[in-house]
Short mmCIF file of C-alpha atoms and ligand atoms in Angstrom, two decimals:
data_model
loop_
_atom_site.label_atom_id
_atom_site.label_comp_id
_atom_site.label_asym_id
_atom_site.label_seq_id
_atom_site.Cartn_x
_atom_site.Cartn_y
_atom_site.Cartn_z
CA MET A 213 101.76 143.67 107.38
CA GLN A 214 102.59 144.13 103.60
CA ASN A 215 100.03 142.65 101.24
CA LYS A 216 100.02 139.06 101.23
CA ASP A 217 100.20 138.97 97.70
CA THR A 218 103.43 140.40 97.57
CA MET A 219 105.05 138.47 100.40
CA GLU A 220 107.62 135.89 99.61
CA GLY A 221 107.62 132.77 102.09
CA ARG A 222 104.16 131.56 100.95
CA THR A 223 103.41 128.07 102.47
CA GLY A 224 100.67 126.56 100.51
CA LEU A 225 102.31 124.06 98.74
CA ASN A 226 105.15 123.27 101.15
CA PHE A 227 104.67 119.61 102.45
CA GLN A 228 105.30 117.84 105.50
CA THR A 229 107.02 114.74 105.39
CA PRO A 230 106.76 111.98 108.09
CA LEU A 231 109.90 110.22 109.31
CA ILE A 232 110.76 107.46 106.44
CA PHE A 233 110.47 104.91 109.28
CA GLU A 234 106.83 105.70 109.42
CA GLN A 235 106.26 105.45 105.75
CA GLY A 236 105.40 102.41 103.46
CA SER A 237 104.55 99.10 103.63
CA GLN A 238 106.04 95.55 104.03
CA GLY A 239 107.28 94.03 100.64
CA ARG A 240 106.67 97.20 98.83
CA SER A 241 109.99 97.82 96.92
CA GLY A 242 111.49 101.04 94.95
CA PHE A 243 112.75 98.96 91.99
CA SER A 244 111.89 95.96 89.68
CA LEU A 245 114.33 93.85 87.87
CA PRO A 246 113.85 91.33 85.30
CA GLU A 247 113.87 87.54 86.24
CA ASP A 248 117.50 86.76 85.65
CA ASP A 249 118.62 83.20 84.40
CA LEU A 250 121.98 82.94 86.72
CA VAL A 251 122.10 79.87 89.45
CA GLU A 252 120.88 81.22 92.50
CA THR A 253 123.51 80.99 95.60
CA ASN A 254 122.88 81.77 99.41
CA VAL A 255 125.05 84.36 100.55
CA LYS A 256 124.92 83.20 104.06
CA THR A 257 126.96 80.21 103.03
CA SER A 258 129.07 81.82 100.57
CA LEU A 259 130.27 84.69 102.75
CA ASP A 260 131.54 84.32 106.51
CA SER A 261 129.37 85.37 109.22
CA ASN A 262 131.55 88.75 109.84
CA SER A 263 130.54 90.18 106.52
CA LEU A 264 127.01 89.31 106.88
CA ARG A 265 124.39 92.10 109.04
CA ALA A 266 121.88 91.03 111.22
CA PRO A 267 118.49 91.85 109.95
CA ILE A 268 117.10 95.66 110.54
CA GLU A 269 113.83 95.55 112.34
CA GLY A 270 111.33 97.70 110.75
CA MET A 271 113.66 98.55 107.86
CA PRO A 272 111.73 101.21 105.65
CA GLU A 273 110.23 99.41 102.18
CA LEU A 274 108.82 102.28 99.96
CA SER A 275 107.83 102.79 96.26
CA GLU A 276 110.37 104.77 94.32
CA ALA A 277 108.00 107.65 93.97
CA GLU A 278 107.57 107.65 98.02
CA ILE A 279 111.40 108.05 98.22
CA VAL A 280 111.95 110.51 95.79
CA ARG A 281 108.84 112.60 97.44
CA HIS A 282 110.18 112.05 100.68
CA TYR A 283 113.74 113.55 99.94
CA THR A 284 112.44 116.14 97.65
CA ARG A 285 110.02 117.59 100.26
CA LEU A 286 112.79 117.53 102.68
CA ALA A 287 115.02 119.42 100.41
CA GLN A 288 112.22 122.03 99.80
CA GLN A 289 112.27 122.59 103.49
CA ASN A 290 116.01 123.59 103.52
CA MET A 291 116.32 127.62 102.95
CA SER A 292 119.04 127.90 100.35
CA VAL A 293 120.82 130.78 98.47
CA ASP A 294 119.02 129.25 95.23
CA ALA A 295 115.66 129.98 96.76
CA ASN A 296 116.13 133.44 98.34
CA PHE A 297 118.11 136.10 100.10
CA TYR A 298 120.45 134.73 102.53
CA PRO A 299 121.98 137.73 104.48
CA LEU A 300 123.80 135.68 107.11
CA GLY A 301 126.53 138.30 108.32
CA SER A 302 130.31 136.92 108.21
CA CYS A 303 129.07 133.75 106.19
CA THR A 304 129.27 135.49 102.76
CA MET A 305 126.28 133.38 101.61
CA LYS A 306 126.50 134.55 97.79
CA TYR A 307 125.02 132.90 94.99
CA ASN A 308 127.34 130.31 93.21
CA PRO A 309 127.27 130.47 89.50
CA LYS A 310 126.45 126.91 88.01
CA ILE A 311 129.21 126.82 85.57
CA ASN A 312 131.56 126.03 88.48
CA GLU A 313 129.29 123.08 89.44
CA ASP A 314 129.51 121.93 86.20
CA VAL A 315 133.43 122.23 85.79
CA ALA A 316 133.82 120.49 89.35
CA SER A 317 131.43 117.65 87.93
CA LEU A 318 133.51 116.99 84.33
CA PRO A 319 134.37 113.25 84.60
CA GLY A 320 138.14 114.00 84.57
CA LEU A 321 137.99 115.81 87.88
CA SER A 322 134.99 114.17 89.80
CA GLY A 323 136.31 110.64 88.90
CA VAL A 324 140.07 111.16 89.68
CA HIS A 325 141.09 108.74 92.55
CA PRO A 326 143.40 109.99 95.20
CA TYR A 327 145.59 106.97 94.68
CA GLN A 328 146.21 107.52 90.88
CA SER A 329 150.07 108.03 90.03
CA GLU A 330 151.45 111.51 89.79
CA GLY A 331 151.93 111.03 86.11
CA SER A 332 148.32 110.49 85.45
CA THR A 333 147.17 113.43 87.85
CA GLN A 334 149.09 116.17 86.17
CA GLY A 335 146.30 118.14 85.48
CA CYS A 336 144.95 118.25 88.70
CA LEU A 337 148.50 119.26 90.36
CA GLN A 338 148.62 121.98 88.02
CA MET A 339 145.10 123.29 88.58
CA MET A 340 145.99 123.12 92.20
CA PHE A 341 149.28 124.88 91.90
CA GLU A 342 147.76 127.46 89.74
CA LEU A 343 145.28 127.92 92.38
CA GLU A 344 147.77 128.32 94.93
CA ARG A 345 149.38 131.05 92.76
CA TYR A 346 146.20 132.90 92.14
CA LEU A 347 145.33 132.98 96.01
CA ALA A 348 148.85 134.38 96.64
CA GLU A 349 148.56 137.00 94.08
CA VAL A 350 145.01 138.11 95.43
CA SER A 351 146.29 138.26 99.23
CA GLY A 352 149.78 139.35 98.87
CA MET A 353 151.32 136.45 100.71
CA ASP A 354 154.25 133.90 99.41
CA GLU A 355 153.41 130.42 99.88
CA VAL A 356 149.89 128.73 100.34
CA SER A 357 148.78 125.04 101.35
CA LEU A 358 145.21 124.34 100.08
CA GLN A 359 144.75 121.41 102.55
CA PRO A 360 142.64 122.76 105.20
CA ALA A 361 138.99 121.57 105.00
CA ALA A 362 137.63 125.13 106.70
CA GLY A 363 138.36 128.29 107.96
CA ALA A 364 138.89 126.82 111.59
CA GLN A 365 141.39 124.39 110.44
CA GLY A 366 143.21 126.83 108.41
CA GLU A 367 143.35 128.82 111.77
CA LEU A 368 144.81 125.68 113.45
CA ALA A 369 147.14 125.24 110.74
CA GLY A 370 148.47 128.83 110.84
CA MET A 371 148.78 128.77 114.82
CA LEU A 372 150.64 125.27 114.55
CA MET A 373 153.02 126.94 112.21
CA VAL A 374 153.49 130.06 114.74
CA ARG A 375 154.25 127.29 117.39
CA ALA A 376 156.71 125.62 115.40
CA TYR A 377 158.28 128.96 114.36
CA MET A 378 159.00 130.18 117.76
CA ASP A 379 159.94 126.54 118.98
CA LYS A 380 162.39 126.67 116.13
CA LYS A 381 163.94 129.75 117.21
CA GLY A 382 163.99 128.53 120.92
CA GLU A 383 161.62 130.93 122.06
CA LYS A 384 158.89 130.07 124.88
CA ARG A 385 156.14 132.03 124.00
CA HIS A 386 152.74 131.42 125.77
CA LYS A 387 150.21 134.18 124.80
CA VAL A 388 148.15 135.35 121.73
CA LEU A 389 146.43 138.68 121.62
CA LEU A 390 142.79 138.82 120.35
CA PRO A 391 140.45 141.59 119.87
CA ASP A 392 137.19 141.54 121.46
CA SER A 393 135.36 141.32 118.04
CA ALA A 394 137.04 137.96 116.98
CA HIS A 395 135.11 135.16 115.58
CA GLY A 396 134.70 132.60 118.29
CA THR A 397 137.36 130.05 116.29
CA ASN A 398 140.19 132.37 116.86
CA PRO A 399 140.42 131.83 120.60
CA ALA A 400 139.41 128.13 120.05
CA SER A 401 142.46 127.57 117.62
CA SER A 402 144.80 129.67 119.90
CA ALA A 403 143.75 127.43 122.76
CA LEU A 404 144.11 124.33 120.83
CA CYS A 405 147.69 125.19 120.25
CA GLY A 406 148.26 125.57 124.02
CA TYR A 407 148.09 129.43 124.04
CA GLU A 408 146.94 131.47 126.76
CA VAL A 409 144.54 134.05 124.96
CA VAL A 410 144.89 138.08 126.08
CA GLU A 411 141.52 139.92 124.80
CA LEU A 412 142.16 143.22 123.72
CA LYS A 413 139.22 145.89 123.74
CA SER A 414 138.14 147.80 120.37
CA ASN A 415 138.07 151.46 120.74
CA SER A 416 134.80 153.59 120.23
CA GLU A 417 135.01 153.47 116.74
CA GLY A 418 135.08 149.64 116.67
CA LEU A 419 138.52 149.21 115.53
CA LEU A 420 141.97 147.95 117.26
CA ASP A 421 143.87 150.65 118.45
CA PRO A 422 147.93 150.42 117.65
CA GLN A 423 148.13 151.87 121.09
CA THR A 424 146.26 149.08 122.84
CA VAL A 425 148.06 146.42 120.94
CA ALA A 426 151.62 147.93 121.82
CA GLU A 427 150.93 147.98 125.80
CA ASN A 428 149.45 144.58 125.44
CA MET A 429 152.63 143.35 123.61
CA SER A 430 155.85 141.75 125.37
CA GLU A 431 158.09 138.96 125.03
CA ASP A 432 155.62 136.63 126.13
CA VAL A 433 153.32 136.90 123.38
CA ALA A 434 153.51 134.64 120.25
CA ALA A 435 151.15 136.25 117.76
CA LEU A 436 148.25 138.57 117.48
CA MET A 437 145.28 137.33 115.52
CA LEU A 438 143.29 140.12 113.87
CA THR A 439 140.60 139.80 111.43
CA ASN A 440 140.51 142.35 108.37
CA PRO A 441 137.64 143.53 107.42
CA ASN A 442 136.57 142.90 111.29
CA THR A 443 133.36 141.17 112.24
CA LEU A 444 131.71 144.64 112.43
CA GLY A 445 132.30 145.10 108.54
CA LEU A 446 134.88 147.75 109.14
CA PHE A 447 138.37 148.20 107.91
CA GLU A 448 141.11 148.01 110.28
CA GLU A 449 142.81 151.01 109.16
CA GLN A 450 146.11 150.99 111.31
CA VAL A 451 146.98 147.46 110.48
CA LYS A 452 150.75 148.40 109.40
CA GLU A 453 151.23 150.24 112.83
CA ILE A 454 149.62 147.14 114.48
CA CYS A 455 151.93 145.01 112.75
CA ARG A 456 154.86 147.03 113.45
CA ALA A 457 154.14 146.81 117.42
CA ILE A 458 153.99 143.08 117.13
CA HIS A 459 156.91 142.62 114.99
CA GLU A 460 159.09 144.99 117.10
CA LYS A 461 158.85 142.36 120.03
CA GLY A 462 159.29 139.57 117.82
CA GLY A 463 155.61 138.35 117.30
CA LEU A 464 154.05 137.22 114.32
CA VAL A 465 150.82 138.40 112.94
CA TYR A 466 147.79 136.14 111.80
CA CYS A 467 145.05 137.46 109.94
CA ASP A 468 141.43 135.66 109.60
CA GLY A 469 140.83 136.58 106.15
CA ALA A 470 137.45 134.54 106.14
CA ASN A 471 135.96 137.82 104.83
CA LEU A 472 138.13 138.55 101.64
CA ASN A 473 134.91 139.29 99.72
CA ALA A 474 135.54 143.05 100.50
CA LEU A 475 139.37 143.23 99.61
CA MET A 476 139.81 141.56 96.33
CA GLY A 477 141.59 143.53 93.84
CA ILE A 478 141.52 146.40 96.34
CA ALA A 479 144.07 145.73 99.10
CA LYS A 480 146.52 142.89 99.88
CA ILE A 481 146.39 141.62 103.50
CA GLY A 482 150.23 140.52 102.60
CA ASP A 483 151.36 144.17 102.13
CA MET A 484 150.11 145.19 105.36
CA GLY A 485 152.54 143.14 107.18
CA VAL A 486 150.86 140.01 108.08
CA ASP A 487 152.44 136.90 108.43
CA VAL A 488 150.21 134.03 108.12
CA LEU A 489 146.42 134.34 106.76
CA HIS A 490 143.67 131.90 105.75
CA ILE A 491 141.06 132.43 103.32
CA ASN A 492 137.74 130.43 103.15
CA LEU A 493 137.30 129.41 99.59
CA HIS A 494 133.31 128.47 100.68
CA LYS A 495 132.47 131.99 101.55
CA THR A 496 134.54 134.21 98.76
CA PHE A 497 135.24 131.75 96.04
CA SER A 498 131.80 130.15 95.07
CA THR A 499 131.19 126.86 96.91
CA PRO A 500 127.49 126.30 98.36
CA HIS A 501 127.60 126.21 102.05
CA GLY A 502 125.56 126.41 105.01
CA GLY A 503 124.32 123.15 105.71
CA GLY A 504 127.93 121.96 107.03
CA GLY A 505 128.97 120.62 103.55
CA PRO A 506 132.50 120.55 102.66
CA GLY A 507 134.50 123.64 102.45
CA ALA A 508 138.27 124.71 102.23
CA GLY A 509 140.32 126.98 104.31
CA PRO A 510 143.79 127.49 102.49
CA VAL A 511 146.52 128.97 104.81
CA LEU A 512 148.95 131.15 103.49
CA VAL A 513 152.21 132.36 104.82
CA LYS A 514 155.62 134.71 104.23
CA LYS A 515 158.41 133.19 103.04
CA GLU A 516 159.99 132.76 106.76
CA LEU A 517 156.98 130.52 107.64
CA ALA A 518 156.86 128.36 104.65
CA PRO A 519 159.28 125.44 106.20
CA PHE A 520 156.51 124.90 108.43
CA LEU A 521 153.62 124.41 105.78
CA PRO A 522 151.71 121.14 105.92
CA VAL A 523 152.60 118.36 103.91
CA PRO A 524 152.73 117.33 101.07
CA VAL A 525 153.32 120.41 99.27
CA ILE A 526 152.80 120.82 95.58
CA ARG A 527 156.24 121.57 93.49
CA LYS A 528 156.94 122.46 89.85
CA GLU A 529 159.70 121.37 88.32
CA GLY A 530 160.18 122.13 84.55
CA GLU A 531 156.92 121.42 83.53
CA ARG A 532 156.12 118.57 85.96
CA TYR A 533 153.98 118.73 89.05
CA SER A 534 154.51 116.44 92.17
CA LEU A 535 153.47 116.46 95.77
CA ASN A 536 156.49 116.58 98.09
CA SER A 537 156.34 115.35 101.70
CA ASN A 538 160.05 116.10 102.23
CA LEU A 539 159.85 119.04 104.37
CA PRO A 540 161.57 118.29 107.91
CA GLN A 541 160.13 121.30 109.72
CA SER A 542 156.50 120.75 108.74
CA ILE A 543 153.55 120.76 111.13
CA GLY A 544 152.50 117.57 109.58
CA LYS A 545 149.86 116.15 107.47
CA LEU A 546 146.03 117.92 108.52
CA LYS A 547 143.52 116.11 106.01
CA SER A 548 143.60 112.80 104.01
CA PHE A 549 145.18 113.20 100.87
CA TYR A 550 145.04 116.70 99.68
CA GLY A 551 142.04 118.27 101.25
CA ASN A 552 138.70 118.81 99.69
CA PHE A 553 139.46 118.93 96.06
CA GLY A 554 136.08 119.49 94.63
CA ILE A 555 135.96 122.94 96.30
CA LEU A 556 139.23 123.76 95.14
CA VAL A 557 138.15 122.92 91.60
CA ARG A 558 135.07 125.49 92.05
CA ALA A 559 137.47 128.18 93.38
CA TYR A 560 139.67 127.97 90.48
CA ALA A 561 136.63 127.95 87.78
CA TYR A 562 135.32 131.04 89.74
CA ILE A 563 138.89 132.68 89.50
CA ARG A 564 139.48 131.94 85.94
CA SER A 565 135.99 133.16 84.92
CA MET A 566 135.88 136.30 87.01
CA GLY A 567 139.42 137.21 86.13
CA PRO A 568 141.23 140.06 88.05
CA LYS A 569 138.82 142.76 87.08
CA GLY A 570 135.73 140.54 87.80
CA LEU A 571 137.14 139.63 91.33
CA LYS A 572 137.81 143.48 92.01
CA ASP A 573 134.08 144.31 90.75
CA VAL A 574 132.72 141.64 93.21
CA SER A 575 134.25 143.57 96.22
CA GLU A 576 133.34 146.70 95.03
CA ASN A 577 129.82 145.63 94.79
CA ALA A 578 129.84 143.85 97.99
CA ILE A 579 130.69 146.89 99.50
CA LEU A 580 128.07 149.14 97.72
CA ASN A 581 125.42 146.61 98.59
CA ALA A 582 126.16 146.48 102.21
CA ASN A 583 126.30 150.30 102.45
CA TYR A 584 123.06 150.53 100.52
CA ILE A 585 121.31 148.54 103.13
CA ARG A 586 123.04 150.53 106.16
CA SER A 587 122.10 153.80 104.80
CA LYS A 588 118.41 152.62 103.99
CA LEU A 589 118.05 151.22 107.45
CA GLN A 590 120.11 153.57 109.72
CA GLU A 591 116.85 155.57 110.72
CA THR A 592 114.85 152.59 111.62
CA TYR A 593 117.38 150.39 113.28
CA HIS A 594 120.36 151.64 115.67
CA VAL A 595 123.79 151.64 114.34
CA PRO A 596 126.49 151.18 116.76
CA TYR A 597 129.33 152.19 114.78
CA LYS A 598 128.53 154.88 112.33
CA ARG A 599 130.90 154.85 109.58
CA THR A 600 131.16 153.37 105.96
CA SER A 601 131.16 149.75 106.46
CA LEU A 602 132.91 147.11 104.10
CA HIS A 603 130.97 143.83 102.98
CA GLU A 604 128.45 143.81 105.89
CA ALA A 605 126.55 146.13 108.28
CA VAL A 606 125.76 145.45 111.69
CA PHE A 607 122.77 147.05 113.43
CA SER A 608 121.14 146.34 116.90
CA ASP A 609 117.63 146.26 118.45
CA LYS A 610 118.12 149.54 120.77
CA HIS A 611 115.63 151.43 119.12
CA GLN A 612 112.99 148.41 119.53
CA GLU A 613 113.91 147.98 123.19
CA GLU A 614 111.32 150.18 124.49
CA TYR A 615 108.44 147.77 122.75
CA HIS A 616 110.01 144.63 124.51
CA VAL A 617 111.26 143.77 120.69
CA SER A 618 114.47 142.00 120.45
CA THR A 619 116.87 140.96 117.85
CA LEU A 620 115.46 137.36 117.93
CA ASP A 621 111.89 138.53 117.34
CA ILE A 622 113.05 140.57 114.39
CA ALA A 623 114.95 137.53 113.15
CA LYS A 624 112.03 135.28 113.37
CA ALA A 625 109.78 137.88 111.77
CA LEU A 626 111.98 137.99 108.76
CA ILE A 627 111.29 134.47 108.05
CA ASP A 628 107.49 134.95 107.52
CA TYR A 629 108.62 137.68 104.82
CA GLY A 630 110.66 134.64 103.27
CA PHE A 631 114.04 135.83 104.50
CA HIS A 632 116.65 133.95 105.98
CA PRO A 633 117.53 135.71 109.31
CA PRO A 634 120.92 137.73 109.31
CA THR A 635 123.53 136.62 111.92
CA ILE A 636 122.31 137.56 115.34
CA TYR A 637 123.81 138.48 118.82
CA PHE A 638 127.33 138.46 116.95
CA PRO A 639 129.83 140.11 117.19
CA LEU A 640 129.49 139.94 121.04
CA ILE A 641 130.47 143.21 121.75
CA VAL A 642 127.40 144.82 120.18
CA LYS A 643 124.31 144.09 122.48
CA GLY A 644 121.36 142.67 120.36
CA ALA A 645 123.53 142.70 117.16
CA LEU A 646 121.95 141.98 113.68
CA MET A 647 124.80 141.36 111.34
CA ILE A 648 123.52 141.83 107.49
CA GLU A 649 125.84 140.83 104.69
CA PRO A 650 123.94 141.12 101.35
CA THR A 651 126.90 139.98 99.06
CA GLU A 652 127.48 141.35 95.45
CA THR A 653 125.06 138.84 93.81
CA GLU A 654 121.70 140.48 95.09
CA THR A 655 119.96 142.85 92.86
CA LYS A 656 118.50 146.40 94.22
CA GLU A 657 115.12 144.73 93.94
CA THR A 658 115.81 141.79 96.13
CA MET A 659 117.69 144.15 98.64
CA ASP A 660 114.68 146.79 98.75
CA ARG A 661 112.02 143.69 99.27
CA PHE A 662 114.38 143.03 102.42
CA ILE A 663 114.59 146.54 103.33
CA GLY A 664 110.98 146.84 103.24
CA ALA A 665 110.65 143.76 105.33
CA MET A 666 112.82 145.08 107.75
CA LYS A 667 110.83 148.49 107.83
CA ASP A 668 107.55 146.74 108.30
CA ILE A 669 108.89 144.88 111.26
CA ALA A 670 109.91 148.01 112.92
CA GLU A 671 106.50 149.43 112.25
CA ARG A 672 104.67 146.46 113.78
CA ALA A 673 107.03 146.60 116.72
CA LYS A 674 105.42 149.76 117.68
CA SER A 675 101.94 148.92 116.72
CA GLU A 676 101.43 145.37 117.71
CA PRO A 677 104.52 144.00 119.22
CA GLU A 678 102.83 141.04 120.62
CA SER A 679 102.37 139.61 117.02
CA LEU A 680 106.42 139.57 116.42
CA LYS A 681 106.51 137.33 119.82
CA GLU A 682 104.37 134.88 117.88
CA SER A 683 106.48 134.86 114.76
CA PRO A 684 107.26 132.81 112.33
CA THR A 685 103.67 131.82 111.97
CA ARG A 686 103.68 131.23 108.00
CA SER A 687 106.81 128.64 108.25
CA LEU A 688 106.50 124.68 108.56
CA ARG A 689 107.88 125.10 112.02
CA ARG A 690 106.76 127.58 114.69
CA ARG A 691 109.34 129.26 117.17
CA LEU A 692 110.96 126.92 118.86
CA ASP A 693 111.42 126.49 122.84
CA GLU A 694 114.93 126.56 122.58
CA THR A 695 115.65 125.58 125.94
CA MET A 696 113.53 122.71 125.78
CA ALA A 697 115.00 121.88 122.21
CA ALA A 698 118.39 121.82 123.71
CA ARG A 699 117.62 120.28 126.97
CA LYS A 700 115.09 117.55 125.89
CA PRO A 701 115.33 117.16 121.97
CA LYS A 702 112.63 115.64 120.38
CA LEU A 703 114.12 113.74 117.30
CA CYS A 704 110.91 112.87 115.67
CA CYS A 705 107.90 114.84 114.38
CA ASP A 706 104.36 114.46 114.80
CA VAL A 707 102.68 115.24 111.75
C1 PLP B 1024 133.34 131.90 109.01
C2 PLP B 1024 134.38 132.35 109.51
C3 PLP B 1024 135.42 131.57 110.23
C4 PLP B 1024 135.43 130.08 110.35
O1 PLP B 1024 135.63 129.50 109.39
P1 PLP B 1024 134.70 127.77 109.11
O2 PLP B 1024 135.02 127.35 107.54
O3 PLP B 1024 133.16 127.98 109.33
O4 PLP B 1024 135.52 126.92 110.07
C5 PLP B 1024 136.49 132.13 111.00
N1 PLP B 1024 136.42 133.70 111.18
C6 PLP B 1024 135.40 134.26 110.54
C7 PLP B 1024 135.65 135.90 110.61
C8 PLP B 1024 134.58 133.83 109.66
O5 PLP B 1024 133.60 134.59 109.25
#
């Protein structure tokens, strides 16, 4: 074990908090108001009975300080990027500059109402229009919809457009090709659109072979969904050949661009022959995420698919911006109003403050950091695909197997060192995968501390493997019995 004093994640001043229903005392109140001099009316007689709720049994009654402490303590138990390194592969948990939060909370942007007239929201429409253009530029695509609320919804929108395009051409294609390294949302999106999924095996290098694609391509296949860089953090080098094999037989190519953090300013997905793409703004373009908060997964298409975009689309005529719902072949509306506007503001502020050079620096540093971690840990942990990675590095527990230490033990042990565990057991094609994505925002010192912790854990796997089975021991919650937690969830805590 590292010296306690240098370890992060000390728990001494972290507090438990009981359920709010277990706190307070009858009659206690969180506010006090001066006496008013208005005539009292009884709500029970002035409102109809449908508008009145029944009394709530055991409603908590707390002082202001008790409430503030309760929620602050809960918030402190929540690991965040603002607190420490969060190397959750495929999720791009980068630090989000606070200036973007400031911009998103400007009264003119946070207070705007979706039912306001177009005349009074020209600035918002202009911002969204320009964001569409920036994303099209970064990715090499033609037209954009910012509406989807997440990557998965962007995929759904994209695959619905593929289906609409095929229907328009009168083609009855019923299959979608997917590499075995794909993110789980890909087969789900295809299936939701009524497609049968055909899995393609990655080759020994962890890449998709144009030959494999060609062999499985037929007039029954509507599209191939690929991810680049793929979920092994590797760049699919033969995308052009792959796209050719699909296009030759009349299919379309969908690219999952959730991981754009490695490509900005370096390579454009559109130039590789891709027809549909989604981008996760909450990964690459600065939105705090991880707790299931709002996101945005814009979908981008080449010109021939533009008629199918979700409505409304943003138009610019002269100096005037408008929302246009008159798109007869559109797949329809996906999200109330125009998506998660606040996330779009953050992405806009991020892109404007970084500029083209800044975005390229982001990608270069994200790649550099991932390769730094890979090269420092490749002697200690097994690397299934030995080649330069892009934004993330995938390891496995193969070297620790002989000591009966698993990926789960390694991940849980990291919590005792103050680090959020990486993504584990994904991608599925790597047995016992540990998928580490440092992002560009981490310093060398932070990464060195993480590398030190990982090495320490590998040493302990040899010398005291039982201790790893106990971990985490320094967190507020110990290791859960995951089967019990799923089968018999215990939804309140004993303190
Ligand atoms: C995160 C991710 C998704 C899904 O995005 P959500 O916003 O979580 O729906 C899809 N594909 C890949 C490769 C991802 O990393």
